[in-house]
Amino acid sequence: MKLNKKNVRKIVTIFLIFSLLITKYSTGQLVNNGGVIMIQSGADVYITGGGTSFTNQSNGGSYGTVHSYGNIFLDGHWVNETQTLNSANATFNAGSGTVKFNGTSSCNLNSGGYAFFNLIIDNTAGVTLTTNSCRVDKAATLTNGIINTGSNVFSVEDYSTTSLSGFNTSNYINGNLSRRVTTGYASEEFASLLYTTSSTTTNTTKGSIINVTSTSNDPMINMQTVLSGFPYNPAVYKFVEVRYRVLSGTAGSMELFWCTAARPWADGGYRAVVGLISDGNWHNTIVDLHSFWTLTSDGSGNVPVIGFRYDWCTTDGVTMDIDYLKITGSPTDEYDFPVGTSSQYELAKIKINSSTGITHINSNFVAFNPPTIPYGNIQSGLSVNGTPITTILDYGYWNFYPNTGGTATSYDESLTSSGQTNGGSSADQHTVVKRADASSDWICSGTHDNATQSGTSTNPITAKRSSVNGFSHHAIGRSDLITLPVSLVSFKGKCEQNFILINWITSSETNNDYFEIEKSEDLYSWHLLTVVNGAGNSNELNYYQITDVFSEQTLYYRLKQVDYNGQYFYSDIIAVICNNTPSSPFYLQQTNFGINDNETELFLNLTKETYLMIELYNCLGQKLYHSNVHVFSGNQNILINYNPVAKGMYILVIHDKYYSQTYKIIRH
């Protein structure tokens, strides 16, 4: 089917319910001149023929309008413009449709200020943003070609970490990229708790404690609450968390439901059931939302969730206190920022741990032009692994900045540099550095882990740093390669009857002045235990040992080796545990496999509030489940859900930042 090449002179509505092929004419463009085009779901529109352009414009009082719920495939340019004689922009309503640039010649994109729903860039010659920035509300896929933004911005508005995908060394953003992000520990607490006994309905404000007593005339208590306009976003909200206690009687269970417009009191596959503990103590119960997050998407890619409901189902004579119920999220996932220049791909990754007011992170990569050594001033005394940082990798730096009013107090970052000519010959020469602006010194912020650096020389070099504070300019710093003065064969600690024995062995030493042995109880605060003289210069085995006072607390030790010239190097950290009881802040009391073959309830005892990673494996080592859970001091039960499993033995691993415990559990 072909469209007449004459421009549309009146308002025309075209409903496309089948695939439409629009072929290039001699003018090289298809123009919607004030008309209305409706592309229905399932319809495909192909605009083919070399550099063919699609122009959506207004004509006098008629506003060019396109409603897209299907797919548009375009070889050439996209122009959504303002007509000279009319100050109103032509309108592009992205609906739930997809626009794909699949030509082979360089093309321009002028959005006219309107967003795309899904956008695919599959043009090997690339796409250039002209006049306006480009916003993608759902998913941006970079299959082929570079997006050149100039002074404009390419923004992705969906929270999901996978909303921007497909990028690699040939497909990325040359210019400005903005991503909507989730930050820190998301929490949505219910504004009020609604509970019903018999015919009486009562409300209470959030945070207050309510008391409910059943009677002989009311054998079941249904306590219900709905969070209107609940943000359906599995990338943000992952857990239901409730704090309660049963003061008297024996409670039954708690039921959790999704509420939809079609089923305001949902059940069945939208429900999770959790048993209650009736011992008079406060309990925090956490349920993984994904265990019953089974709602299907509507035509616009959204799930019509209107709220969330929970029921308490108990027997007669039960008295309960409810402190709070809230929907929460695990710590933020890591977001990719595939930026670069016209010739080099410079990938960065950001994971925000805590922040205030951040909704977006903006980024770009700036090449040093002309490249001059030392690429800015380096703060005096700045070092990596005790060796001074002497220069910055010479291709350029990353610029990160949040939305107005946003502040990051802690985040982890990973930078991968390409195009440099001065990379170190060893990966551990590199670390992330930052500065406030071009006139400020490069400094180090946060924590450096030597094991996370990779790459050397002119190959891609990746440097990582955690718990960084504040956004600004970021780059990779490099130290000069220095041969380690001491070859450490072993460094160990063990418990004796009344003391702790620490020993280490070296196979060679060069200009080694002395060792400092440092001790910590929490891996954060370190203090000097003692000093031991080194061997100076030696090519023989040297044996060292010291003793420390006995303690049932877990203790950590590290060596600080100091040269005659004052340079120093740290060893790996060792832990010494001298008690026979679990030193971990958590231990598993009991596991119950549910009636179904896809759930297990864990009963934990915890000595402090923390985050736990829970993982379940089969006997082949295949991971069946993993989740990061926020837990509190005291007894707590957690329901985990996974794909159905057969009878047999499984391995449960529970760990936090410092401790790990492994259990064998049997499903009968």
XYZ file of C-alpha atoms in Angstrom:
668
model
C 0.000 0.000 0.000
C 1.302 3.494 -0.870
C 0.289 6.856 0.473
C -0.225 9.729 -1.971
C 2.865 11.857 -1.867
C 0.890 15.084 -1.633
C 0.948 16.665 1.790
C -2.225 16.319 3.808
C -4.138 19.641 3.583
C -6.911 18.839 6.046
C -7.291 16.898 9.252
C -7.255 13.220 8.388
C -7.432 10.300 10.809
C -5.728 7.071 9.715
C -6.315 3.925 11.797
C -3.601 1.363 11.106
C -4.569 -2.159 12.066
C -2.170 -3.958 9.746
C 1.411 -3.563 8.545
C 1.886 -0.466 6.388
C 4.837 0.087 4.030
C 5.551 3.755 3.262
C 8.074 4.060 0.432
C 10.378 7.014 -0.168
C 9.286 9.446 -2.852
C 11.386 11.940 -4.784
C 10.954 14.517 -2.017
C 12.618 12.105 0.370
C 10.080 12.545 3.121
C 6.670 11.670 4.494
C 4.867 14.700 5.972
C 1.912 14.692 8.327
C 0.838 18.300 7.729
C -1.697 18.961 10.469
C -3.381 15.555 10.252
C -4.083 12.896 12.873
C -2.503 9.433 12.583
C -3.562 6.605 14.901
C -1.324 3.504 14.931
C -3.139 0.804 16.851
C -1.558 -1.901 18.956
C -0.096 -4.677 16.817
C 0.244 -2.537 13.678
C 3.661 -2.021 12.003
C 4.579 1.074 9.977
C 7.720 0.886 7.794
C 9.160 4.150 6.410
C 11.856 2.908 4.060
C 14.180 4.082 1.329
C 17.594 5.444 2.244
C 17.383 8.790 3.995
C 13.590 9.040 4.048
C 12.373 11.448 6.738
C 9.195 11.419 8.773
C 7.967 14.936 9.588
C 5.058 15.621 11.923
C 4.084 19.295 11.742
C 1.241 21.716 12.331
C -0.574 23.627 9.600
C -2.335 26.791 10.678
C -4.842 25.838 13.354
C -4.447 22.135 12.677
C -1.948 20.420 14.931
C -0.125 17.471 13.459
C -0.766 14.531 15.796
C 0.487 10.953 15.908
C -0.842 8.383 18.414
C 1.411 5.336 18.434
C 0.473 2.052 20.111
C 2.174 -0.086 17.479
C 5.637 -0.115 15.894
C 7.295 2.443 13.619
C 10.408 1.425 11.654
C 12.322 4.359 10.180
C 15.278 4.453 7.772
C 15.902 8.188 7.993
C 15.248 11.326 10.046
C 12.546 11.937 12.657
C 11.213 15.498 12.889
C 8.430 16.568 15.235
C 8.517 20.284 14.649
C 6.918 23.673 15.265
C 5.450 25.180 12.089
C 6.702 28.669 11.218
C 3.173 30.049 11.073
C 2.020 28.358 14.236
C 3.712 28.525 17.621
C 2.187 25.217 18.791
C 4.277 22.071 18.554
C 3.017 19.102 16.592
C 2.091 16.309 18.979
C 3.542 12.802 19.249
C 1.711 10.592 21.736
C 3.978 7.601 22.299
C 1.231 5.461 23.852
C 2.729 2.020 24.374
C 4.412 1.914 20.970
C 7.969 1.379 19.780
C 10.000 3.492 17.380
C 13.011 1.819 15.785
C 15.728 3.628 13.816
C 17.014 0.874 11.521
C 18.675 2.704 8.643
C 22.280 2.600 7.505
C 22.831 6.343 6.954
C 23.348 8.879 9.724
C 20.008 10.351 10.785
C 18.677 13.180 12.926
C 16.124 12.998 15.732
C 14.080 16.059 16.708
C 11.516 14.968 19.303
C 9.779 18.333 19.525
C 9.866 17.845 23.276
C 7.691 14.701 23.207
C 8.739 11.372 24.722
C 9.059 7.916 23.193
C 7.683 4.892 25.060
C 10.126 2.314 23.674
C 13.029 3.389 21.476
C 15.423 1.111 19.584
C 18.563 2.446 17.903
C 19.684 -0.019 15.213
C 21.467 2.314 12.823
C 25.174 1.588 12.323
C 25.777 5.195 11.204
C 24.284 6.570 14.419
C 21.602 9.057 15.450
C 22.080 12.748 16.295
C 19.738 14.711 18.578
C 18.849 18.072 17.033
C 16.939 21.014 18.554
C 15.475 19.002 21.440
C 16.528 16.439 23.998
C 15.180 12.890 23.740
C 13.198 11.214 26.536
C 12.335 7.507 26.695
C 9.669 6.585 29.235
C 9.977 2.797 29.247
C 12.892 1.074 27.500
C 15.817 2.262 25.366
C 17.705 -0.422 23.445
C 21.025 0.359 21.743
C 21.449 -2.386 19.168
C 23.730 -0.588 16.689
C 25.178 2.894 16.422
C 26.125 5.819 18.647
C 23.661 8.432 19.928
C 25.228 11.894 19.574
C 23.495 14.347 21.919
C 25.513 17.532 21.474
C 24.193 19.920 24.148
C 20.925 17.975 24.373
C 20.210 15.120 26.813
C 19.211 11.503 26.225
C 17.107 10.527 29.239
C 15.622 7.216 30.385
C 12.734 7.606 32.829
C 12.000 4.043 33.924
C 13.447 3.015 37.303
C 14.485 -0.446 36.175
C 18.214 -1.057 35.799
C 17.432 -2.864 32.526
C 15.490 0.051 31.020
C 18.695 0.928 29.134
C 20.222 -2.089 27.395
C 22.190 -3.379 24.421
C 25.136 -1.000 24.832
C 28.718 -2.034 24.070
C 31.877 -0.612 22.525
C 29.962 0.263 19.331
C 26.615 1.324 20.813
C 26.578 4.027 23.490
C 25.833 7.710 24.165
C 28.319 10.306 22.977
C 27.207 13.196 25.143
C 24.735 13.647 27.980
C 22.834 10.760 29.585
C 20.248 11.087 32.352
C 18.750 8.111 34.217
C 15.927 7.951 36.709
C 17.144 5.887 39.652
C 16.030 4.344 42.893
C 18.113 5.399 45.831
C 19.011 3.752 49.078
C 16.425 1.860 51.089
C 12.969 2.615 49.658
C 10.058 2.560 52.100
C 6.366 3.270 51.705
C 4.595 3.069 55.061
C 0.815 2.922 55.146
C -0.740 6.247 56.125
C -3.372 4.447 58.204
C -4.296 0.962 59.325
C -7.936 -0.032 58.869
C -9.220 -2.930 60.954
C -12.681 -4.498 61.196
C -14.277 -6.548 63.981
C -17.878 -7.629 63.460
C -19.591 -4.533 62.033
C -17.184 -2.013 63.551
C -14.524 -0.358 61.418
C -11.762 1.730 62.986
C -8.831 3.731 61.591
C -5.540 4.550 63.247
C -2.707 6.763 62.016
C 0.590 5.232 60.963
C 3.166 4.566 63.618
C 0.644 4.280 66.461
C -0.075 0.975 68.187
C -3.527 -0.549 67.890
C -5.110 -3.216 70.042
C -7.643 -5.707 68.731
C -9.466 -8.314 70.790
C -11.757 -10.874 69.215
C -14.948 -12.061 70.949
C -17.004 -15.234 70.958
C -19.313 -13.556 68.444
C -16.421 -12.703 66.158
C -14.334 -15.838 65.569
C -12.213 -14.184 62.859
C -10.604 -10.759 62.799
C -10.066 -9.269 59.350
C -7.733 -6.301 59.491
C -7.586 -4.581 56.130
C -5.657 -1.669 54.699
C -5.272 -0.265 51.205
C -2.510 2.011 49.977
C -4.163 3.947 47.179
C -2.061 4.646 44.110
C 0.536 2.115 45.156
C 3.610 2.557 42.897
C 3.809 -0.720 40.990
C 7.538 -0.919 40.568
C 9.295 -4.223 41.303
C 12.643 -2.492 40.766
C 11.938 -0.385 43.860
C 9.590 -2.188 46.226
C 10.514 -5.771 47.011
C 9.270 -6.623 50.504
C 6.291 -6.365 52.839
C 7.363 -5.666 56.397
C 5.058 -5.786 59.435
C 5.815 -5.481 63.156
C 3.335 -7.085 65.560
C 2.951 -8.965 68.839
C 0.322 -11.380 70.145
C -0.373 -10.554 73.795
C -2.814 -13.357 74.562
C -4.383 -16.286 72.816
C -3.088 -18.120 69.778
C -3.055 -16.172 66.527
C -3.500 -17.821 63.184
C -2.006 -16.250 60.087
C -1.504 -13.069 58.121
C -2.676 -12.909 54.502
C -1.238 -10.404 52.029
C -3.074 -9.371 48.854
C -2.662 -7.195 45.781
C -5.723 -5.087 45.016
C -6.634 -4.236 41.418
C -9.406 -2.283 39.785
C -10.877 -5.545 38.523
C -10.404 -7.355 41.834
C -10.356 -4.788 44.660
C -9.976 -7.621 47.201
C -7.681 -9.927 45.280
C -6.899 -13.508 46.232
C -5.650 -16.754 44.728
C -2.358 -16.265 42.915
C -2.163 -12.698 44.243
C -1.913 -13.838 47.858
C 0.759 -14.894 50.336
C -0.020 -16.514 53.699
C 2.354 -16.210 56.675
C 1.977 -17.865 60.077
C 2.053 -15.719 63.230
C 4.105 -16.277 66.397
C 2.084 -16.090 69.640
C 4.709 -15.630 72.359
C 4.045 -12.060 73.535
C 7.197 -10.656 71.903
C 7.480 -8.141 69.098
C 8.167 -9.764 65.718
C 9.145 -8.336 62.352
C 7.812 -10.436 59.516
C 9.155 -9.849 56.017
C 7.737 -11.347 52.836
C 9.345 -11.155 49.409
C 6.809 -9.364 47.193
C 7.965 -11.275 44.144
C 6.631 -14.456 45.719
C 3.132 -13.385 44.739
C 3.784 -10.542 42.304
C 2.006 -12.393 39.519
C -0.237 -9.701 38.047
C -0.129 -9.366 34.283
C 0.560 -6.167 32.363
C -2.102 -4.080 30.692
C -1.740 -2.746 27.139
C 0.389 0.176 28.276
C 2.951 -1.932 30.079
C 1.578 -1.070 33.518
C -0.175 -3.222 36.072
C -3.473 -1.743 37.330
C -2.662 -1.994 41.032
C -4.866 0.286 43.126
C -3.676 -0.784 46.540
C -2.451 -3.392 48.951
C -4.423 -5.320 51.563
C -3.593 -7.559 54.498
C -5.848 -9.728 56.683
C -5.182 -11.087 60.153
C -7.061 -14.351 60.617
C -7.206 -15.425 64.258
C -9.276 -17.486 66.680
C -11.372 -16.338 69.644
C -9.863 -14.377 72.528
C -6.735 -13.112 70.772
C -5.231 -9.777 71.752
C -2.727 -8.266 69.294
C -0.694 -5.068 68.928
C 0.213 -3.835 65.446
C 3.044 -1.293 65.299
C 3.349 -0.714 61.550
C 3.041 -2.265 58.121
C 4.969 -0.983 55.139
C 6.169 -1.838 51.676
C 9.945 -1.641 51.478
C 12.763 -2.115 49.015
C 16.200 -3.589 49.135
C 19.271 -1.399 48.609
C 19.425 0.099 45.161
C 20.599 -1.912 42.190
C 23.561 -0.799 40.076
C 22.835 1.499 37.112
C 24.879 1.549 33.912
C 25.958 4.798 32.261
C 27.262 3.836 28.786
C 28.790 7.185 27.791
C 31.865 8.114 25.786
C 33.209 10.197 22.936
C 32.841 9.809 19.191
C 35.672 7.245 19.203
C 35.836 5.708 22.706
C 33.338 3.867 24.924
C 33.678 4.872 28.602
C 31.302 2.772 30.732
C 30.472 3.838 34.297
C 28.287 2.158 36.921
C 26.658 3.760 39.975
C 24.898 2.186 42.968
C 23.487 4.661 45.483
C 23.524 3.480 49.089
C 21.983 6.545 50.729
C 20.892 9.951 49.492
C 18.505 12.856 49.960
C 16.145 14.001 47.216
C 17.812 12.183 44.320
C 15.541 11.065 41.469
C 17.964 11.313 38.515
C 21.690 10.983 37.875
C 23.135 12.858 34.909
C 26.431 11.943 33.314
C 28.829 12.550 30.446
C 32.447 11.894 29.576
C 34.889 14.737 28.932
C 38.079 14.074 26.941
C 41.216 15.965 27.938
C 41.700 18.385 25.051
C 44.490 19.004 24.485
C 45.859 16.253 26.753
C 48.337 17.803 29.158
C 50.178 16.216 32.054
C 49.266 15.961 34.911
C 45.586 16.570 33.953
C 44.862 18.646 37.032
C 46.417 18.885 40.482
C 46.603 15.794 42.690
C 46.174 16.275 46.418
C 49.469 15.996 48.279
C 49.960 12.594 49.907
C 47.247 10.864 47.862
C 48.113 7.177 47.491
C 46.848 3.759 46.517
C 48.051 0.795 48.592
C 50.561 3.104 50.258
C 52.112 4.177 46.944
C 51.697 7.849 45.876
C 49.321 8.578 42.981
C 51.404 10.452 40.430
C 49.074 10.940 37.446
C 45.570 10.560 36.004
C 44.761 8.283 33.061
C 45.126 10.685 30.174
C 42.037 10.177 27.983
C 39.533 12.052 30.128
C 37.127 12.058 33.067
C 33.465 11.369 33.903
C 31.079 14.035 35.133
C 28.218 12.953 37.426
C 25.633 15.278 38.916
C 22.171 14.674 40.425
C 18.892 16.478 39.863
C 18.526 19.886 41.533
C 18.215 19.455 45.285
C 19.577 15.903 45.285
C 22.550 14.901 47.438
C 24.305 11.532 47.611
C 25.834 10.720 50.978
C 27.121 7.287 49.932
C 27.419 5.410 46.651
C 29.582 2.778 44.972
C 31.053 3.398 41.540
C 32.885 1.541 38.797
C 34.720 3.305 35.958
C 36.141 1.639 32.835
C 38.618 3.765 30.901
C 39.488 3.289 27.215
C 41.760 5.357 24.994
C 44.407 6.130 27.621
C 48.086 5.920 26.731
C 49.499 5.870 30.272
C 47.837 2.904 31.976
C 49.853 1.086 34.603
C 51.507 -2.279 34.024
C 49.712 -3.686 37.084
C 45.981 -3.436 37.815
C 46.569 -2.540 41.463
C 48.229 0.735 40.465
C 44.788 2.205 39.727
C 42.019 3.690 41.842
C 39.060 6.050 41.437
C 39.693 9.711 42.212
C 37.333 12.718 42.177
C 37.408 16.499 42.305
C 34.786 19.211 42.822
C 35.649 21.024 39.569
C 38.502 21.701 37.140
C 40.212 24.096 39.559
C 40.159 21.680 42.504
C 42.602 18.935 43.472
C 41.914 15.286 42.716
C 41.200 13.412 45.956
C 40.135 9.917 47.074
C 36.751 9.404 48.689
C 35.325 6.202 50.155
C 36.946 2.770 50.291
C 39.376 1.132 47.863
C 39.450 -2.659 47.469
C 42.538 -3.732 45.583
C 40.909 -6.960 44.358
C 38.281 -5.081 42.311
C 40.671 -3.298 39.913
C 41.429 -4.815 36.489
C 43.166 -3.998 33.202
C 46.557 -2.553 32.299
C 48.384 -0.376 29.761
C 46.259 0.723 26.769
C 43.646 -1.985 27.369
C 40.373 -1.092 29.117
C 41.100 -0.391 32.786
C 38.392 -0.729 35.433
C 38.666 0.895 38.850
C 36.070 0.661 41.614
C 35.437 2.444 44.866
C 32.708 2.093 47.494
C 31.025 4.474 49.961
C 31.973 7.548 47.916
C 30.483 10.882 48.977
C 29.218 13.668 46.682
C 28.998 13.848 42.880
C 31.474 15.770 40.716
C 34.317 14.966 38.272
C 35.589 11.376 38.428
C 38.677 9.782 36.903
C 41.136 6.933 37.386
C 44.368 7.764 39.178
C 47.584 5.776 38.769
C 50.582 5.205 40.986
C 54.087 4.372 39.822
C 54.896 0.656 39.881
C 56.982 -0.227 42.892
C 58.280 -3.705 43.619
C 56.920 -4.878 46.975
C 59.759 -4.854 49.510
C 58.466 -7.916 51.371
C 57.303 -11.292 50.063
C 54.788 -12.537 52.626
C 54.500 -16.353 52.686
C 51.788 -16.571 55.353
C 49.946 -14.485 57.956
C 47.861 -16.445 60.487
C 46.200 -16.221 63.876
C 44.933 -18.934 66.225
C 43.507 -19.334 69.712
C 45.614 -20.877 72.447
C 44.392 -21.699 75.957
C 44.896 -18.240 77.463
C 46.058 -16.066 74.582
C 45.859 -15.432 70.840
C 48.937 -16.270 68.744
C 49.675 -14.197 65.603
C 52.509 -15.318 63.295
C 53.777 -14.558 59.807
C 56.601 -15.667 57.509
C 58.505 -13.736 54.815
C 60.646 -15.248 52.066
C 62.493 -12.025 51.163
C 62.727 -8.446 52.436
C 64.132 -5.286 50.861
C 64.731 -2.123 52.944
C 62.152 -3.396 55.444
C 62.305 -1.229 58.579
C 59.508 -2.667 60.731
C 56.003 -4.163 60.931
C 53.061 -2.602 62.736
C 50.404 -5.099 63.817
C 46.978 -3.462 63.873
C 43.827 -4.793 65.535
C 40.098 -4.124 65.095
C 36.824 -5.337 66.582
C 34.574 -4.099 63.764
C 36.782 -3.758 60.628
C 36.322 0.015 60.747
C 38.285 1.270 63.740
C 41.913 0.038 63.871
C 44.497 0.586 66.596
C 48.173 -0.293 66.949
C 48.818 -3.511 68.870
C 52.638 -3.607 68.703
C 55.692 -2.953 66.502
C 58.151 -5.653 65.360
C 61.481 -4.858 63.685
C 61.993 -6.138 60.135
C 65.018 -7.941 58.707
C 66.137 -5.015 56.529
C 67.427 -6.858 53.483
C 67.107 -10.627 53.369
C 66.630 -13.491 50.896
C 65.941 -16.100 53.576
C 62.810 -17.229 55.380
C 62.085 -15.031 58.377
C 59.625 -16.089 61.104
C 57.723 -13.605 63.279
C 55.146 -14.023 66.047
C 53.395 -12.011 68.752
C 50.676 -12.743 71.299
C 47.490 -10.887 72.178
C 45.135 -11.167 75.145
C 42.463 -13.881 74.906
C 38.961 -12.757 73.925
C 35.747 -14.543 72.990
C 34.912 -11.644 70.677
C 35.792 -11.957 67.001
C 38.986 -9.955 66.397
C 40.630 -8.796 63.164
C 44.348 -8.268 62.489
C 46.471 -6.810 59.669
C 50.149 -6.096 59.050
C 51.473 -2.691 58.068
C 54.959 -3.109 56.567
C 57.007 0.130 56.649
C 60.178 0.789 54.562
C 63.193 2.819 55.605
C 61.931 5.652 53.397
C 58.515 5.706 55.107
C 56.474 3.991 52.410
C 54.115 1.341 53.724
C 51.957 -1.541 52.525
C 49.065 -3.394 54.169
C 48.551 -7.138 54.245
C 45.219 -8.903 53.894
C 43.014 -8.978 57.004
C 42.648 -12.146 59.091
C 39.889 -12.934 61.631
C 40.367 -14.868 64.874
C 37.339 -16.424 66.645
C 38.011 -18.010 70.023
C 34.568 -18.884 71.367
C 32.567 -22.029 70.785
C 29.228 -20.284 70.349
C 28.085 -18.550 67.184
C 29.770 -15.146 66.895
C 27.507 -14.168 64.054
C 24.761 -11.613 64.833
C 22.245 -14.109 63.448
C 21.512 -17.811 63.566
C 18.815 -20.015 62.131
C 16.493 -21.588 64.707
C 14.138 -23.502 62.429
C 13.057 -23.982 58.808
C 9.604 -25.030 57.648
C 8.880 -26.058 54.089
C 5.409 -24.809 53.159
C 2.510 -26.879 51.928
C 3.457 -25.820 48.417
C 6.728 -26.968 46.852
C 7.974 -23.436 46.194
C 8.265 -21.828 49.622
C 10.211 -22.103 52.867
C 9.735 -20.212 56.125
C 12.889 -19.299 58.067
C 12.906 -18.581 61.808
C 15.905 -16.447 62.771
C 17.293 -15.014 65.991
C 19.261 -11.772 65.566
C 21.359 -9.730 67.959
C 21.201 -6.522 65.916
C 19.576 -4.804 62.953
C 21.333 -5.607 59.680
C 20.910 -6.671 56.052
C 21.051 -10.397 55.254
C 21.627 -12.069 51.895
C 19.628 -15.306 51.719
C 20.477 -17.880 49.034
C 19.158 -21.376 48.310
C 21.041 -23.930 46.173
C 20.352 -27.445 45.002
C 22.913 -30.255 45.263
C 24.313 -29.344 41.823
C 25.229 -25.880 43.083
C 22.511 -24.178 41.035
C 21.095 -21.073 42.733
C 17.325 -21.346 43.224
C 16.743 -18.153 45.213
C 18.548 -15.052 46.402
C 17.373 -11.886 48.102
C 18.715 -9.061 50.263
C 16.529 -8.616 53.380
C 16.424 -5.895 56.036
C 16.150 -7.585 59.473
C 15.893 -6.417 63.080
C 17.072 -7.542 66.506
C 15.084 -10.387 68.072
C 13.123 -13.307 66.668
C 11.989 -12.975 63.071
C 10.405 -15.204 60.479
C 10.983 -14.725 56.744
C 9.059 -16.418 53.950
C 11.056 -17.092 50.785
C 9.542 -18.232 47.496
C 11.181 -19.831 44.464
C 10.380 -22.092 41.555
C 8.879 -25.437 42.684
C 11.451 -28.004 43.856
C 11.384 -31.768 44.311
C 11.970 -33.696 47.532
C 15.602 -33.901 48.587
C 18.474 -31.991 50.194
C 19.156 -28.303 49.580
C 21.818 -25.871 50.749
C 20.745 -22.646 52.484
C 23.340 -19.856 52.782
C 22.717 -16.817 54.992
C 25.318 -14.086 55.259
C 25.870 -10.413 55.960
C 28.917 -8.264 55.300
C 31.140 -10.180 57.721
C 29.566 -13.527 58.595
C 28.295 -16.464 56.601
C 26.431 -19.580 57.709
C 25.539 -22.634 55.601
C 22.794 -25.135 56.388
C 21.626 -28.411 54.879
C 17.835 -28.614 54.760
C 15.683 -31.548 53.648
C 12.380 -31.369 51.821
C 10.445 -34.556 52.656
